Each structure stands twice: as C-alpha cells, then as structure tokens.
Amino acid sequence: MEGCVHQPVDLHGIHEVIKYLPSPLPVKHYDADTTEPISCSLQTLDELLSWKQNEANPFNVAVVPLAAREPALPSCLRRTLVSHDMMGGYLDDRFVQGTAAEAPYAFYHWQYIDIFNYFTHNLVSIPPAVWTNAAHKHGVLVLGTFITEWADGAATCEAFLQEERYREVADKLVEMSSYYGFDGWLINIENTLTDAAVKKTPLFLRYLTNQMHKQVPGSMVLWYDSVIENGALQWQNELNQSNRVFFDACDGFFTNYNWTEQNLEWMTNYNHINGRQADIFVGIDVFARGKVVGGMFQTHKALEIIRKYNFSAAIFAPGWVYEMQEKSDFRHNQDRFWALLKNYLYIHRPAVKLPFVSSFCQGFGNAVYWKGKHETKKNWFNLSAQEIQPWYYHEQLEGVGWVRSRGCPEDAWNGGSSLLLDGLIPATHSSPVCAKIFSLHVPLSNTLFSIVYKSSSQVTVSLELRITDAGVSSEEQNQDIKMKSVSPVLLDEEHELIQQFPHLHDNWKNANWTVRYSKLDLQGCTLREVCVNIQLVGEPIDTTFSCRMGEIMFLDIDSLHEAPEVVQDFSIYDIVWLRGAGASPDSTTCCLYLNATLEWKYPTELVRHFKVYCRQLTGPNPRASADDLVVVGRAYSKLYRITELPVLEPPGQLELLVEPVTWKGVPLPMNCWGRRSLSYTDIECENV
C-alpha cells in the first residue's frame, strides 16, 4: 500500500493521502514484508554489468571512513587477514539498521587484524555496511569477493575474459567499491579457464588493481590460489612459477589451505617474490577441512609456522567458534580462540582525534542502554553501533592472582554491553593491578577525561594514561619506545568545569554508576595506552573483585564551548502504509502502520548516533511536550527507514524528530533537531 506525498506550502509539514497500491521499493534492497533496508549480493554477470549507482542501495553505503592507524599497513611486514564465510552469508548482518537477533555472530578483536574479507559463494559479495562501519572505526580494510565456480563459473569467465569486456567488469567492481565505501576485492576464479580466457586474466587483474588505486586510495586487490597459468584448476598451496603471473598483476596472493612447512620454506627462497613477502597471505582453514596444519582451537599451530617464515596470514572462517560451538558460550569461545593466537599477531592502534569515546559496545546485546538506563528491552544486533573495542584477556598475577577483561551484556552505560574487569588480588600484591584497556594513537590537548564504572567495595578505581611526545616519528612508534605514565587528578563536584556544564553535573549525580572527571593539559603529547588501576582497600588478604567499566571519554575542553550544529533539509519519502494485527499478542484489531524513509543533513563526524522519535499530534493547533516523545530507533547515518510504526486511524497527524547525539555528550536543544510533521487521511476523508 503506497502513499503519495503531497508537499504543502508549509516546509515543515507534509500531507499524505493513504492509497492502497503495491510498494514500489525494490525487493532486493528492501524486505518484502516490512520494507526494512537489506544488503545483498549480485548473482549473475548480467546483474553486475547492468549495475547503476542511481539504482543502488543507499542504505548499504558505509558512513565511517577508514581510520588512520599506527603502524600504517604498508609498513607492516606480517599482516593478518580474516575471511568471513558463514552459512551462505547475509544473515543477521544483512539488516542495515540492525535486527532483533537472540544469538548473533559478531567480531570484535579488530586490533589483531589488518584486513577483513566478506566471503560468500555468490558471484559478487558486497560487504554489508555494518561490517565496513565497524572495521573502519578500527583502521581495518574491508574487501568484497568476486568468485566464479564450477561450470557456471567457467561460462561466466568465458563471457567476460575477452577483449574490452574484462574492463567493463573491473569498472563496475571499482564503481561499487567506491559507492558503498569499502576497500577492494578478493578475486577467486575456481574453475578451469580456456587459453584465451587465462591470457586475459592477468590483464583483468592489473587493470582492476590500477583503477582501484586511482578511485579508492589505500585499496587492495588480492588473488586466491586456484587456477594456474595454463588455465587448469590446480591449487598450489604456495606461490610458484605456475601462478606468479597473477601475483605480479595485483596487490597480494591468498594461498590455499593444504600447505606444509616445506611449501613455506620453499617460498622464502623463491627469487620472484621480489621483496613482497608481506603480500603473500598463507591460508588457514579454521574448520580444518582436508590435510591442513592446525585449525579449530589448534589454529595457533598453523599461525606459528607461518610467522616462523615471516609470511602474512589469511584466517578463513573464524566464525567456526560460533557455528560449531554452543551459541550461549560464544563470547567465551571467541575470546579463547583469539587469546590462543595473540602471540603470533601484530597489533595496530587506531589513530583518532579528540573527542575519543567508547562505552565498549560490541554491536549486540539483550537491551539498549542510555546513561545506564534501558532505552529498549529486547535482543538486538547492529555492528554499526559497535564502538572502538578494548583489550580482552585473562592474565595471571603472582601466586593465585588473576585478572580478566571481557564484554558483558548484563548491564551497560550505553549500547548493549560493558567491559567487565574481574579477578583475584593476592595478599602479596601491594601495588595496584593495572588493567590495560586500549591501545590508541590520540593527539592530546587541554583535555577533560571521564570514566564511568561500578566496582566492588573492596577496591578503588583510577585512570592511568601512557603517553609519548607528539614528535615521535612513525618509525619510532613501530618500535618499543618508552612511554610516560600519568594519572589525572579527579575533579570534585564543585569544580567550576562541572558546575559550568549541566550535563557533566547530571552524569555525576547518577545513582547507579560512578562518574568521575579529571583534566590535564597534555598539549604536544600523544596518548598510546589507557589503563585502569585497581587498588585493594583494607587488610592485605586474597580478595576477589569486579569493576564494570561503562565508558571512557577524552575531549578537548575548548570544544565544549563550540556552538551546536543544526539538522538541515529533513525530508520524508518512500511512504508505505501497511495494515496488520495489533502490537499486543492478544489484539484482535487491525492496526495501521507507517513505513517511511527519513533523510537529513548533519556533520556525521560529530555524532555518536541519531535518535529518531515520533509523537502523535491532535487538534487543529497541536501542542506537545518532550514527555510525549516515543523513541523509534537509533540511526548511524543520515538516512533512516521507519518500519511498522503503529499510528492512529486517519485522519491523523504526527511529528517525526531526529536528535543528534554528539560524541562530546552535550545535549542539543530541540531547535537544533530535525523536525517534520506528517498529516494523513484516507480517500474517504478527502472526499468528505
């Protein structure tokens, strides 16, 4: 049932006449039942060649640019790629705005990896925007997949690996990557090629790689070890003379999984690598299919050998910890898997500017929290909501002591999870337990620091920062350089800064969480590590403790005085009306539901997310207070699809509002929000 929007002279309101027509929204981009925006792949060569930007899915455009990182990827000599292959792909992650998922799969050990590849067995796998947004926050590249297989794949290759046609395919792949905001492609040709087609394959690779570099700076094109230079499908499990022609034409080579140590030893002496050892990604199948080294919870054995010979690694299907283990133990198993690998992984630090904020949200949970209170109480999944992730670990202290860091959905300050630090402090441990939280690269200034936490009564909690001089070069940062530790002194409640900004004082007064502020003038310094010191109070006895971290924030004090931005050009379109059962399970009435796209303009770099509200208006001159607002959802871009919003029977009027929630945490007055009223009638009302 489609609605036709009529724009009145009033620029702040629109009038809608409900008409019962089929929805015009393309089903490949919108769920047929709910009109929710979804991500999808391309299945055929014709679909790829006919792809047009003006017909693409605007909801699947990643809104987070690739963060800078230290060290920069080109200077990393041993890289780590994760290839995400799970049950055909496009599962919970296909819902661009998130979904109600009870036990979803998510990835959050981003500091260990450099490249994320979204893999399915469809011809063109376009990474869902939620993955690109999460990866980019952490400085991780995202690659889509172009794959051909079996007889159909051979026919596809025959059709496009010919004069000029391969350029058309490459141009479309470049255009899609640029439009959707991801960083390149894994090319996987797993079928035999004719002589004519295999001769064109290096030309296709080189052209695609060159065009990607021109259009998407920092992008990457990788080739999977499959066909060889004569067109035969013969996995080599190494780079050699039979497949070198493809390696020479692109940015890197992803080997098959059935290698032995002898393959790696041979490659180290292969003359044609030409200083590109970091561009060879040795494949590890976590499912351990075939004759492979390691796999499953023994994956570290394969990685140990790969690093012994100084190659990069490609870890295929680490979602094994989710698919093959108990879903209820997912967090525990994922943390265990990556802990076993950590000695063979090389961390990188996201390079971010102030303000820096993280509430440790992993992008899923059983409720959505805001400032320690429930905003909604239901299971959810949306990786765009994931914030920069901390360290997760379990470490031994002396004697019987230990400390652990893990994500916990049982309570949170914002989003769906908090960071739970717990452990046992032995009586012999007189100094504070230093729990490392973040490795970052953040230039500092006159900075306000805040921490939000809950702790057991036996301990005190304080912040420790490890900094370096801002003049330290990138080369020096890649080495073990000496960091200086500073511990900011807490401000008291009466401090002029706390009194000057009401939101700081309001947070301080929170009844369930401890919120504390401190400040330091650290101009000319770079923050490298963030730690929390946990100090035992009282007699020195073996003591268990817990400390739930809700949020850590650093911001430039001067930025608190900046005038707020205003939401501009707020519009409502693609309205679809649905009728269905009432929201209550016991309802016997047929309700009216609004589905509509909202779009607006606002500097996205300033916002954590947008809150979308509605309120029903009545009477000829409606007046409504903020108390009448109903939260519809959170938006992580300047585009939001309202789906299945129950509204009163026509004639009616409602107002839709968008509130920017800024990283600085300063609430914006309502005159800075986006606001638009929508009145609606049915045809019968119009004819009265």
XYZ file of C-alpha atoms in Angstrom:
688
model
C 0.000 0.000 0.000
C 1.904 3.012 -1.240
C 1.392 6.557 -0.045
C 1.598 9.584 -2.322
C 3.244 12.533 -0.585
C 1.756 15.985 -1.230
C 4.029 18.866 -0.251
C 2.045 21.831 1.100
C 3.428 25.349 1.218
C 4.446 24.723 4.858
C 8.006 23.468 4.511
C 7.866 21.768 7.910
C 4.871 19.546 7.225
C 3.640 17.191 4.548
C 0.232 15.738 3.849
C -0.260 12.110 2.926
C -3.296 10.528 1.290
C -3.303 6.809 2.012
C -3.669 4.809 -1.198
C -3.635 1.059 -1.442
C -1.049 0.312 -4.110
C 1.826 -2.195 -4.337
C 5.040 -0.942 -2.783
C 7.443 0.451 -5.408
C 10.529 -0.366 -3.342
C 12.892 -2.916 -4.973
C 12.709 -6.219 -3.089
C 16.435 -6.852 -3.451
C 17.106 -3.757 -1.320
C 14.074 -3.824 0.987
C 12.446 -6.692 2.860
C 9.237 -7.583 1.035
C 7.172 -7.818 4.233
C 8.473 -4.967 6.380
C 10.291 -2.680 3.868
C 13.404 -2.849 6.086
C 16.553 -1.991 4.075
C 18.800 -5.006 3.475
C 22.206 -5.778 1.989
C 22.539 -8.302 -0.808
C 24.954 -9.837 -3.285
C 24.889 -9.971 -7.081
C 24.251 -13.375 -8.623
C 24.942 -13.053 -12.346
C 27.229 -11.316 -14.790
C 24.270 -9.512 -16.351
C 23.294 -8.183 -12.927
C 26.855 -6.911 -12.422
C 27.153 -5.262 -15.826
C 23.740 -3.593 -15.506
C 24.513 -2.199 -12.011
C 23.934 1.549 -11.824
C 24.749 3.872 -8.990
C 21.377 5.614 -9.179
C 19.660 2.239 -8.707
C 21.965 1.048 -5.921
C 21.066 0.673 -2.265
C 21.799 3.957 -0.444
C 21.273 2.296 2.929
C 24.221 -0.052 2.355
C 26.701 2.802 1.938
C 29.246 2.719 4.756
C 29.317 6.035 6.607
C 32.538 5.522 8.588
C 35.707 6.432 6.658
C 38.747 4.212 7.088
C 40.530 5.396 10.229
C 44.234 6.052 10.135
C 46.318 3.617 12.158
C 49.734 3.103 13.700
C 51.672 1.463 12.259
C 50.386 2.164 8.750
C 49.531 -1.000 6.826
C 52.256 -0.627 4.142
C 54.913 -0.712 6.875
C 53.575 -3.965 8.399
C 55.758 -6.862 7.347
C 53.460 -9.607 8.687
C 49.788 -8.891 8.131
C 46.638 -10.697 9.177
C 43.506 -11.086 7.066
C 40.218 -12.561 8.241
C 37.920 -14.045 5.590
C 34.401 -14.197 6.993
C 32.486 -17.115 5.474
C 29.354 -18.128 7.371
C 26.400 -20.239 6.277
C 25.991 -18.592 2.877
C 26.332 -15.049 4.185
C 23.841 -12.200 4.505
C 22.358 -13.470 7.758
C 21.576 -11.080 10.637
C 24.176 -8.742 9.132
C 22.033 -8.124 6.030
C 19.726 -5.847 8.025
C 21.387 -2.474 7.557
C 19.648 -0.873 10.550
C 20.053 -3.937 12.745
C 17.641 -6.649 13.754
C 16.230 -8.456 16.767
C 18.668 -11.373 16.992
C 18.860 -13.533 20.095
C 22.296 -15.054 19.463
C 24.106 -13.263 16.605
C 27.690 -13.601 15.409
C 29.935 -10.569 15.786
C 33.658 -9.880 15.559
C 35.393 -7.504 17.956
C 39.123 -8.379 18.126
C 39.932 -5.777 15.490
C 43.321 -4.692 16.899
C 44.734 -8.068 15.865
C 43.802 -7.935 12.170
C 44.550 -5.683 9.222
C 42.064 -6.766 6.534
C 38.514 -8.130 6.687
C 37.094 -10.004 3.696
C 33.363 -10.692 3.329
C 33.098 -14.041 1.556
C 30.142 -15.893 0.063
C 29.745 -18.192 -2.925
C 27.696 -15.633 -4.862
C 29.326 -14.016 -7.880
C 29.763 -10.606 -6.211
C 29.719 -10.318 -2.416
C 29.228 -6.699 -1.402
C 30.123 -6.339 2.289
C 27.122 -5.281 4.399
C 27.656 -1.720 5.595
C 27.546 -2.793 9.247
C 30.811 -4.715 8.773
C 32.523 -1.868 6.931
C 31.481 0.658 9.569
C 32.810 -1.490 12.423
C 36.072 -2.362 10.664
C 36.791 1.192 9.534
C 36.491 2.550 13.100
C 39.460 0.339 13.932
C 41.539 1.114 10.834
C 40.833 -2.265 9.172
C 40.397 -2.564 5.384
C 37.286 -4.326 4.053
C 37.297 -6.416 0.861
C 34.370 -7.801 -1.103
C 34.624 -11.045 -3.077
C 34.335 -11.779 -6.802
C 34.114 -15.548 -7.279
C 33.391 -17.955 -10.132
C 32.968 -21.701 -9.621
C 32.041 -24.904 -11.439
C 30.565 -24.982 -14.956
C 28.552 -21.807 -14.470
C 31.705 -20.042 -13.337
C 33.600 -21.231 -16.402
C 30.840 -19.854 -18.633
C 30.948 -16.533 -16.792
C 34.707 -16.312 -17.285
C 34.373 -17.101 -20.980
C 31.844 -14.294 -21.254
C 33.890 -11.550 -19.592
C 37.562 -12.550 -20.010
C 37.676 -11.285 -23.552
C 38.751 -8.100 -25.286
C 37.358 -4.978 -23.539
C 34.651 -6.884 -21.624
C 37.005 -7.513 -18.690
C 37.425 -3.739 -18.387
C 33.651 -3.333 -18.094
C 33.570 -5.862 -15.245
C 36.520 -4.229 -13.499
C 34.979 -0.770 -13.877
C 31.756 -1.981 -12.254
C 33.670 -3.540 -9.354
C 35.579 -0.288 -8.832
C 32.395 1.761 -9.016
C 30.642 -0.450 -6.468
C 33.558 -0.327 -4.046
C 33.739 3.453 -4.322
C 29.980 3.915 -3.903
C 29.486 1.526 -0.993
C 32.638 2.690 0.786
C 34.723 -0.486 1.098
C 38.343 -1.016 0.145
C 38.849 -3.626 -2.549
C 38.342 -7.199 -3.694
C 39.385 -10.802 -3.296
C 39.338 -12.395 -6.768
C 38.664 -16.141 -6.667
C 38.464 -17.989 -10.005
C 37.802 -21.623 -9.018
C 37.083 -23.165 -12.395
C 39.154 -24.071 -15.414
C 39.860 -21.384 -17.996
C 40.368 -21.663 -21.740
C 43.654 -20.494 -23.222
C 42.042 -17.270 -24.395
C 40.459 -16.557 -21.006
C 43.553 -17.298 -18.918
C 45.647 -14.965 -21.078
C 43.221 -12.155 -20.297
C 43.135 -12.856 -16.553
C 46.376 -11.008 -15.618
C 45.219 -8.069 -17.753
C 41.912 -8.022 -15.866
C 43.727 -8.154 -12.520
C 46.190 -5.418 -13.388
C 43.510 -3.130 -14.787
C 41.253 -3.701 -11.761
C 44.127 -3.069 -9.329
C 45.242 0.126 -11.069
C 41.705 1.505 -11.259
C 41.023 0.646 -7.605
C 44.163 2.505 -6.553
C 43.078 5.551 -8.543
C 39.493 5.653 -7.292
C 39.890 4.310 -3.734
C 43.220 5.351 -2.187
C 44.712 2.661 0.035
C 42.614 -0.068 -1.600
C 43.726 -3.636 -2.218
C 43.087 -6.429 -4.735
C 44.058 -9.992 -3.782
C 44.180 -13.173 -5.871
C 43.244 -16.586 -4.478
C 45.458 -19.600 -5.244
C 43.295 -21.557 -7.693
C 43.902 -21.696 -11.449
C 47.400 -21.691 -12.835
C 48.892 -20.003 -15.889
C 47.727 -22.721 -18.328
C 44.105 -22.388 -17.128
C 43.966 -25.636 -15.146
C 42.297 -25.570 -11.718
C 45.203 -26.781 -9.574
C 45.597 -25.365 -6.081
C 49.320 -24.960 -5.458
C 49.315 -24.137 -1.721
C 52.206 -21.799 -2.428
C 53.366 -19.073 -4.764
C 55.423 -20.530 -7.607
C 56.130 -20.237 -11.296
C 52.703 -21.663 -12.196
C 50.732 -18.849 -10.558
C 53.223 -15.998 -10.262
C 51.689 -14.199 -13.243
C 48.563 -13.423 -11.183
C 50.538 -12.303 -8.123
C 52.544 -9.900 -10.277
C 49.329 -8.277 -11.526
C 47.722 -7.370 -8.174
C 48.401 -6.465 -4.542
C 48.663 -9.876 -2.962
C 48.239 -13.645 -3.037
C 45.998 -15.758 -0.747
C 47.251 -19.366 -0.729
C 45.086 -22.451 -0.486
C 44.988 -24.231 2.889
C 46.708 -27.586 2.306
C 50.265 -26.313 2.572
C 53.076 -27.912 4.516
C 56.052 -26.342 6.200
C 58.101 -27.367 3.166
C 55.908 -25.112 0.972
C 56.652 -22.130 3.183
C 60.352 -22.895 3.381
C 60.489 -23.156 -0.404
C 58.718 -19.803 -0.848
C 61.237 -17.990 1.345
C 63.884 -18.882 -1.230
C 61.737 -18.150 -4.292
C 63.506 -15.373 -6.181
C 60.398 -13.950 -7.837
C 58.849 -12.760 -4.572
C 60.921 -9.610 -5.168
C 60.650 -8.210 -1.637
C 56.887 -8.796 -1.457
C 56.818 -11.437 1.269
C 54.245 -9.403 3.235
C 51.897 -9.662 0.212
C 51.699 -13.464 0.491
C 48.812 -14.438 2.778
C 49.110 -18.087 3.779
C 45.619 -19.518 4.185
C 44.382 -21.230 7.371
C 41.008 -23.003 7.321
C 39.688 -22.815 10.876
C 37.298 -25.690 10.076
C 40.408 -27.833 9.364
C 39.000 -29.375 6.173
C 41.431 -31.595 4.263
C 45.093 -32.122 5.111
C 45.864 -28.912 6.960
C 48.015 -27.727 9.819
C 46.056 -26.758 12.902
C 42.535 -25.426 12.644
C 39.769 -25.105 15.250
C 41.293 -24.415 18.678
C 44.647 -25.546 17.245
C 44.758 -22.710 14.690
C 47.688 -21.159 16.541
C 49.881 -24.104 15.428
C 49.451 -23.086 11.788
C 49.992 -19.425 12.593
C 53.194 -20.215 14.487
C 54.694 -21.868 11.400
C 53.543 -19.063 9.088
C 55.209 -16.438 11.279
C 58.349 -18.580 11.535
C 58.831 -17.926 7.826
C 57.708 -14.277 8.041
C 54.594 -14.541 5.880
C 51.261 -12.819 6.262
C 48.269 -14.954 7.251
C 44.703 -15.331 5.977
C 42.423 -16.854 8.608
C 39.407 -18.355 6.844
C 36.063 -18.801 8.654
C 36.953 -17.979 12.276
C 33.187 -17.978 12.794
C 33.757 -21.698 13.477
C 33.656 -20.677 17.154
C 30.039 -19.640 16.584
C 28.849 -22.230 14.070
C 30.254 -25.335 15.744
C 30.185 -24.402 19.426
C 27.384 -23.577 21.842
C 25.856 -20.213 20.928
C 25.400 -19.414 24.619
C 29.198 -19.613 25.085
C 30.020 -17.520 22.025
C 31.832 -14.663 23.786
C 33.889 -17.088 25.873
C 34.861 -19.231 22.872
C 35.699 -16.254 20.671
C 37.919 -14.750 23.372
C 39.590 -18.127 23.907
C 40.241 -18.566 20.163
C 41.936 -15.187 19.744
C 43.849 -15.487 23.027
C 45.488 -18.641 21.636
C 46.600 -16.676 18.555
C 47.750 -13.453 20.182
C 51.442 -14.383 20.449
C 51.572 -14.579 16.639
C 49.551 -11.457 15.856
C 50.762 -7.888 15.488
C 48.562 -5.202 16.932
C 47.776 -1.847 15.435
C 46.412 1.262 17.093
C 43.503 3.251 15.650
C 44.681 6.827 15.139
C 41.772 9.022 16.227
C 41.216 12.643 17.111
C 39.533 14.095 20.171
C 36.882 13.540 21.296
C 37.510 9.860 21.936
C 34.606 7.960 23.481
C 33.906 4.265 23.927
C 31.283 2.519 26.002
C 32.690 -0.865 24.894
C 29.508 -1.745 22.979
C 30.155 -4.834 20.830
C 27.233 -4.179 18.485
C 24.749 -6.589 20.048
C 23.036 -7.259 23.353
C 19.822 -8.114 25.140
C 18.870 -4.461 25.742
C 19.818 -0.975 24.591
C 21.062 1.329 27.342
C 21.497 5.073 27.513
C 23.285 6.602 30.510
C 22.766 3.426 32.478
C 19.034 3.113 31.853
C 17.106 0.857 29.497
C 16.091 2.521 26.248
C 14.664 -0.746 24.921
C 14.492 -4.226 26.440
C 14.932 -6.726 23.641
C 17.693 -8.646 21.884
C 19.348 -6.720 19.104
C 22.266 -6.785 16.648
C 23.780 -3.887 14.704
C 27.531 -3.761 14.133
C 27.292 -0.090 13.147
C 26.661 0.509 16.859
C 29.936 -1.165 17.803
C 32.367 1.308 19.361
C 36.168 1.120 19.442
C 36.967 -2.128 21.202
C 39.190 -2.662 24.231
C 41.568 -5.486 25.027
C 40.016 -8.791 26.069
C 42.266 -11.121 28.050
C 42.857 -13.374 31.056
C 46.222 -12.894 32.780
C 47.850 -14.427 35.820
C 49.202 -12.326 38.666
C 51.716 -13.677 41.153
C 50.630 -16.649 43.210
C 46.921 -17.388 42.915
C 46.090 -13.947 41.495
C 44.489 -13.245 38.124
C 42.702 -10.510 36.202
C 40.267 -10.843 33.308
C 38.724 -8.441 30.809
C 35.558 -9.426 28.930
C 32.454 -7.993 27.311
C 29.304 -8.342 29.390
C 25.692 -7.650 28.292
C 24.160 -7.870 31.761
C 24.499 -4.122 32.351
C 25.786 -1.174 30.341
C 26.112 2.603 30.312
C 25.444 2.956 26.594
C 24.633 0.431 23.874
C 24.485 -3.259 24.627
C 27.472 -4.207 26.766
C 30.052 -3.022 29.257
C 33.639 -4.078 29.946
C 33.805 -6.319 32.989
C 37.141 -6.435 34.808
C 37.266 -9.095 37.494
C 39.816 -11.235 39.216
C 41.602 -12.105 42.420
C 44.187 -9.826 44.033
C 46.557 -11.857 46.206
C 47.524 -10.589 49.643
C 51.130 -10.265 48.451
C 50.169 -7.809 45.694
C 50.661 -4.401 47.338
C 50.705 -2.231 44.210
C 47.581 -1.545 42.124
C 46.523 -4.070 39.489
C 46.994 -2.311 36.156
C 44.344 -3.464 33.665
C 45.147 -2.382 30.091
C 42.027 -1.145 28.294
C 43.023 0.466 24.972
C 45.982 0.824 22.636
C 45.437 4.024 20.654
C 47.118 6.907 18.898
C 45.372 10.104 20.056
C 46.977 13.577 19.945
C 46.028 15.348 23.179
C 45.409 18.962 24.192
C 43.901 20.627 27.262
C 41.855 17.528 27.885
C 38.880 16.524 30.010
C 38.853 12.847 30.971
C 35.876 10.935 32.296
C 35.363 7.373 33.459
C 32.068 5.662 34.242
C 32.185 2.487 36.324
C 30.730 0.260 39.048
C 33.130 -1.542 41.371
C 33.064 -3.837 44.361
C 33.599 -2.104 47.711
C 36.992 -3.737 48.327
C 38.766 -1.723 45.623
C 39.310 1.805 44.355
C 39.491 2.633 40.650
C 41.630 5.243 38.890
C 42.770 6.068 35.378
C 46.356 5.683 34.145
C 47.462 7.123 30.795
C 50.619 6.215 28.918
C 51.807 8.942 26.623
C 54.685 9.850 24.341
C 55.913 13.081 22.863
C 53.896 14.024 19.773
C 57.149 14.496 17.856
C 57.943 10.772 17.893
C 58.126 9.573 14.272
C 56.044 6.769 12.804
C 59.168 4.610 12.509
C 59.930 5.096 16.206
C 56.317 4.327 17.118
C 56.649 0.939 15.452
C 59.439 0.109 17.891
C 59.303 -0.444 21.621
C 59.534 3.130 22.789
C 59.426 4.335 26.360
C 56.081 5.732 27.459
C 55.454 8.070 30.365
C 52.635 7.212 32.787
C 50.373 9.963 34.116
C 47.386 9.671 36.439
C 44.938 12.582 36.183
C 43.754 14.047 39.482
C 39.999 13.815 39.982
C 37.906 16.991 39.964
C 35.462 17.471 42.805
C 31.777 18.124 42.298
C 32.159 21.847 42.995
C 34.819 22.389 40.357
C 33.892 25.245 38.029
C 34.021 22.988 34.959
C 31.498 20.572 36.467
C 29.240 23.425 37.510
C 29.522 25.215 34.171
C 28.130 22.351 32.071
C 24.875 20.870 33.399
C 25.266 17.553 31.584
C 28.546 16.887 33.424
C 26.865 17.576 36.734
C 23.846 15.442 35.815
C 26.107 12.495 34.995
C 27.895 12.961 38.321
C 24.584 12.579 40.147
C 23.799 9.192 38.541
C 22.551 6.906 41.313
C 23.725 3.591 39.864
C 27.067 4.382 38.260
C 30.134 6.258 39.463
C 31.020 9.079 37.053
C 34.275 10.942 37.654
C 36.099 13.691 35.768
C 39.675 14.881 35.635
C 41.669 17.195 33.412
C 45.223 17.595 32.230
C 46.890 19.948 29.803
C 48.782 17.491 27.606
C 49.355 19.585 24.501
C 52.218 18.176 22.477
C 51.606 14.648 23.757
C 50.129 11.542 22.142
C 48.086 9.024 24.082
C 49.254 5.458 23.436
C 47.644 3.319 26.121
C 44.715 3.642 28.509
C 44.768 1.600 31.707
C 42.665 1.308 34.840
C 44.402 0.888 38.180
C 42.537 -1.250 40.687
C 43.799 -0.864 44.258
C 42.882 -3.134 47.150
C 41.421 -1.334 50.176
C 41.938 -2.607 53.737
C 43.887 -5.546 55.089
C 46.111 -7.427 52.594
C 44.215 -10.677 52.100
C 43.412 -12.640 48.938
C 40.460 -10.662 47.566
C 38.160 -11.208 44.609
C 36.991 -8.038 42.868
C 34.878 -6.803 39.990
C 34.844 -3.496 38.177
C 32.310 -2.870 35.427
C 33.565 -0.160 33.071
C 30.699 1.735 31.438
C 32.531 4.371 29.419
C 35.814 6.185 28.919
C 35.833 9.625 27.296
C 38.534 12.194 26.443
C 37.686 15.542 24.892
C 39.198 18.952 24.230
C 37.826 21.277 26.910
C 37.623 24.192 24.471
C 35.275 22.172 22.247
C 32.588 22.308 24.956
C 32.134 25.988 24.137
C 31.515 25.460 20.414
C 28.094 26.380 19.037
C 25.994 23.335 18.088
C 25.238 22.389 14.508
C 21.621 22.235 13.318
C 19.955 19.405 11.392
C 19.202 20.611 7.869
C 16.966 19.522 4.975
C 14.923 16.953 6.871
C 12.716 15.061 4.419
C 10.271 12.144 4.455
C 9.677 9.951 1.401
C 9.029 6.406 0.139
C 5.998 6.148 2.402
C 4.286 2.768 2.513
C 1.232 2.001 4.637
C 0.567 -1.476 5.965
C -2.317 -2.983 7.880
C -1.826 -5.859 10.282
C -2.539 -7.284 13.702
C -2.061 -5.043 16.707
C 1.221 -4.907 18.583
C -0.200 -6.849 21.528
C -0.296 -10.664 21.104
C -3.900 -10.605 22.340
C -5.023 -7.872 19.951
C -7.915 -8.637 17.621
C -7.936 -5.257 15.894
C -6.331 -4.406 12.578
C -3.787 -1.609 13.040
C -2.370 0.962 10.654
C 1.434 1.006 10.313
C 3.649 3.706 8.836
C 6.792 2.862 6.871
C 8.885 5.763 5.577
C 12.407 6.888 4.776
C 13.824 9.875 6.660
C 16.823 11.778 5.356
C 18.648 14.844 6.656
C 21.976 16.676 6.623
C 24.346 16.904 9.578
C 28.143 16.532 10.028
C 28.390 12.787 10.762
C 31.863 13.100 12.281
C 30.288 14.967 15.210
C 27.743 12.336 16.172
C 27.754 9.060 18.025
C 24.317 8.285 16.619
C 20.971 9.941 15.937
C 17.863 9.222 17.969
C 14.660 9.082 15.957
C 11.418 9.939 17.769
C 7.768 10.304 16.938
C 4.777 11.768 18.725
C 1.132 11.696 17.758
C -0.443 15.137 17.429
C -4.142 16.003 17.760
C -6.290 19.082 17.305
C -6.041 21.986 14.852
C -3.151 23.653 16.748
C -1.266 20.785 18.363
C 0.954 21.409 21.351
C 3.149 18.622 22.669
C 5.928 18.361 25.224
C 9.167 16.377 25.165
C 7.482 13.892 27.501
C 5.264 12.807 24.595
C 8.242 11.610 22.533
C 8.462 7.916 21.712
C 11.855 6.529 20.693
C 11.583 4.851 17.295
C 15.214 3.814 16.978
C 18.838 4.840 16.563
C 20.307 5.847 13.225
C 24.020 5.596 12.437
C 23.820 7.535 9.185
C 21.785 10.460 7.855
C 19.265 8.023 6.440
C 16.736 6.006 8.418
C 13.879 3.721 7.453
C 10.912 3.718 9.819
C 9.224 0.317 9.643
C 5.943 -0.884 11.105
C 5.325 2.180 13.267
C 1.753 1.941 14.655
C -0.253 5.146 14.194
C -3.805 6.235 14.943
C -6.535 5.730 12.378
C -6.972 8.548 9.823
C -7.379 11.414 9.838
C -4.312 11.934 11.977
C -1.164 13.929 12.445
C 2.200 13.035 13.894
C 5.627 14.603 14.192
C 8.919 12.885 13.400
C 12.091 14.169 15.050
C 15.822 13.445 14.767
C 18.154 14.282 17.655
C 21.930 14.278 17.035
C 23.702 12.603 19.973
C 27.198 14.053 19.822
C 30.470 12.457 20.853
C 31.003 15.334 23.274
C 27.895 14.306 25.185
C 26.401 17.807 25.230
C 22.598 17.547 24.791
C 21.409 19.655 21.861
C 18.382 21.918 22.309
C 15.330 20.835 20.358
C 15.663 23.764 17.953
C 18.813 22.025 16.630
C 16.955 18.791 15.889
C 15.334 17.779 12.641
C 11.528 18.011 12.853
C 8.794 17.315 10.334
C 5.069 16.843 10.779
C 3.047 14.378 8.739
C -0.719 14.603 8.436
C -2.605 11.795 6.783
C -6.100 10.965 5.606
C -7.652 8.212 3.594
C -9.518 8.753 0.335
C -12.895 8.703 2.042
C -11.852 11.540 4.376
C -10.571 13.545 1.418
C -13.941 13.253 -0.332
C -15.995 14.382 2.677
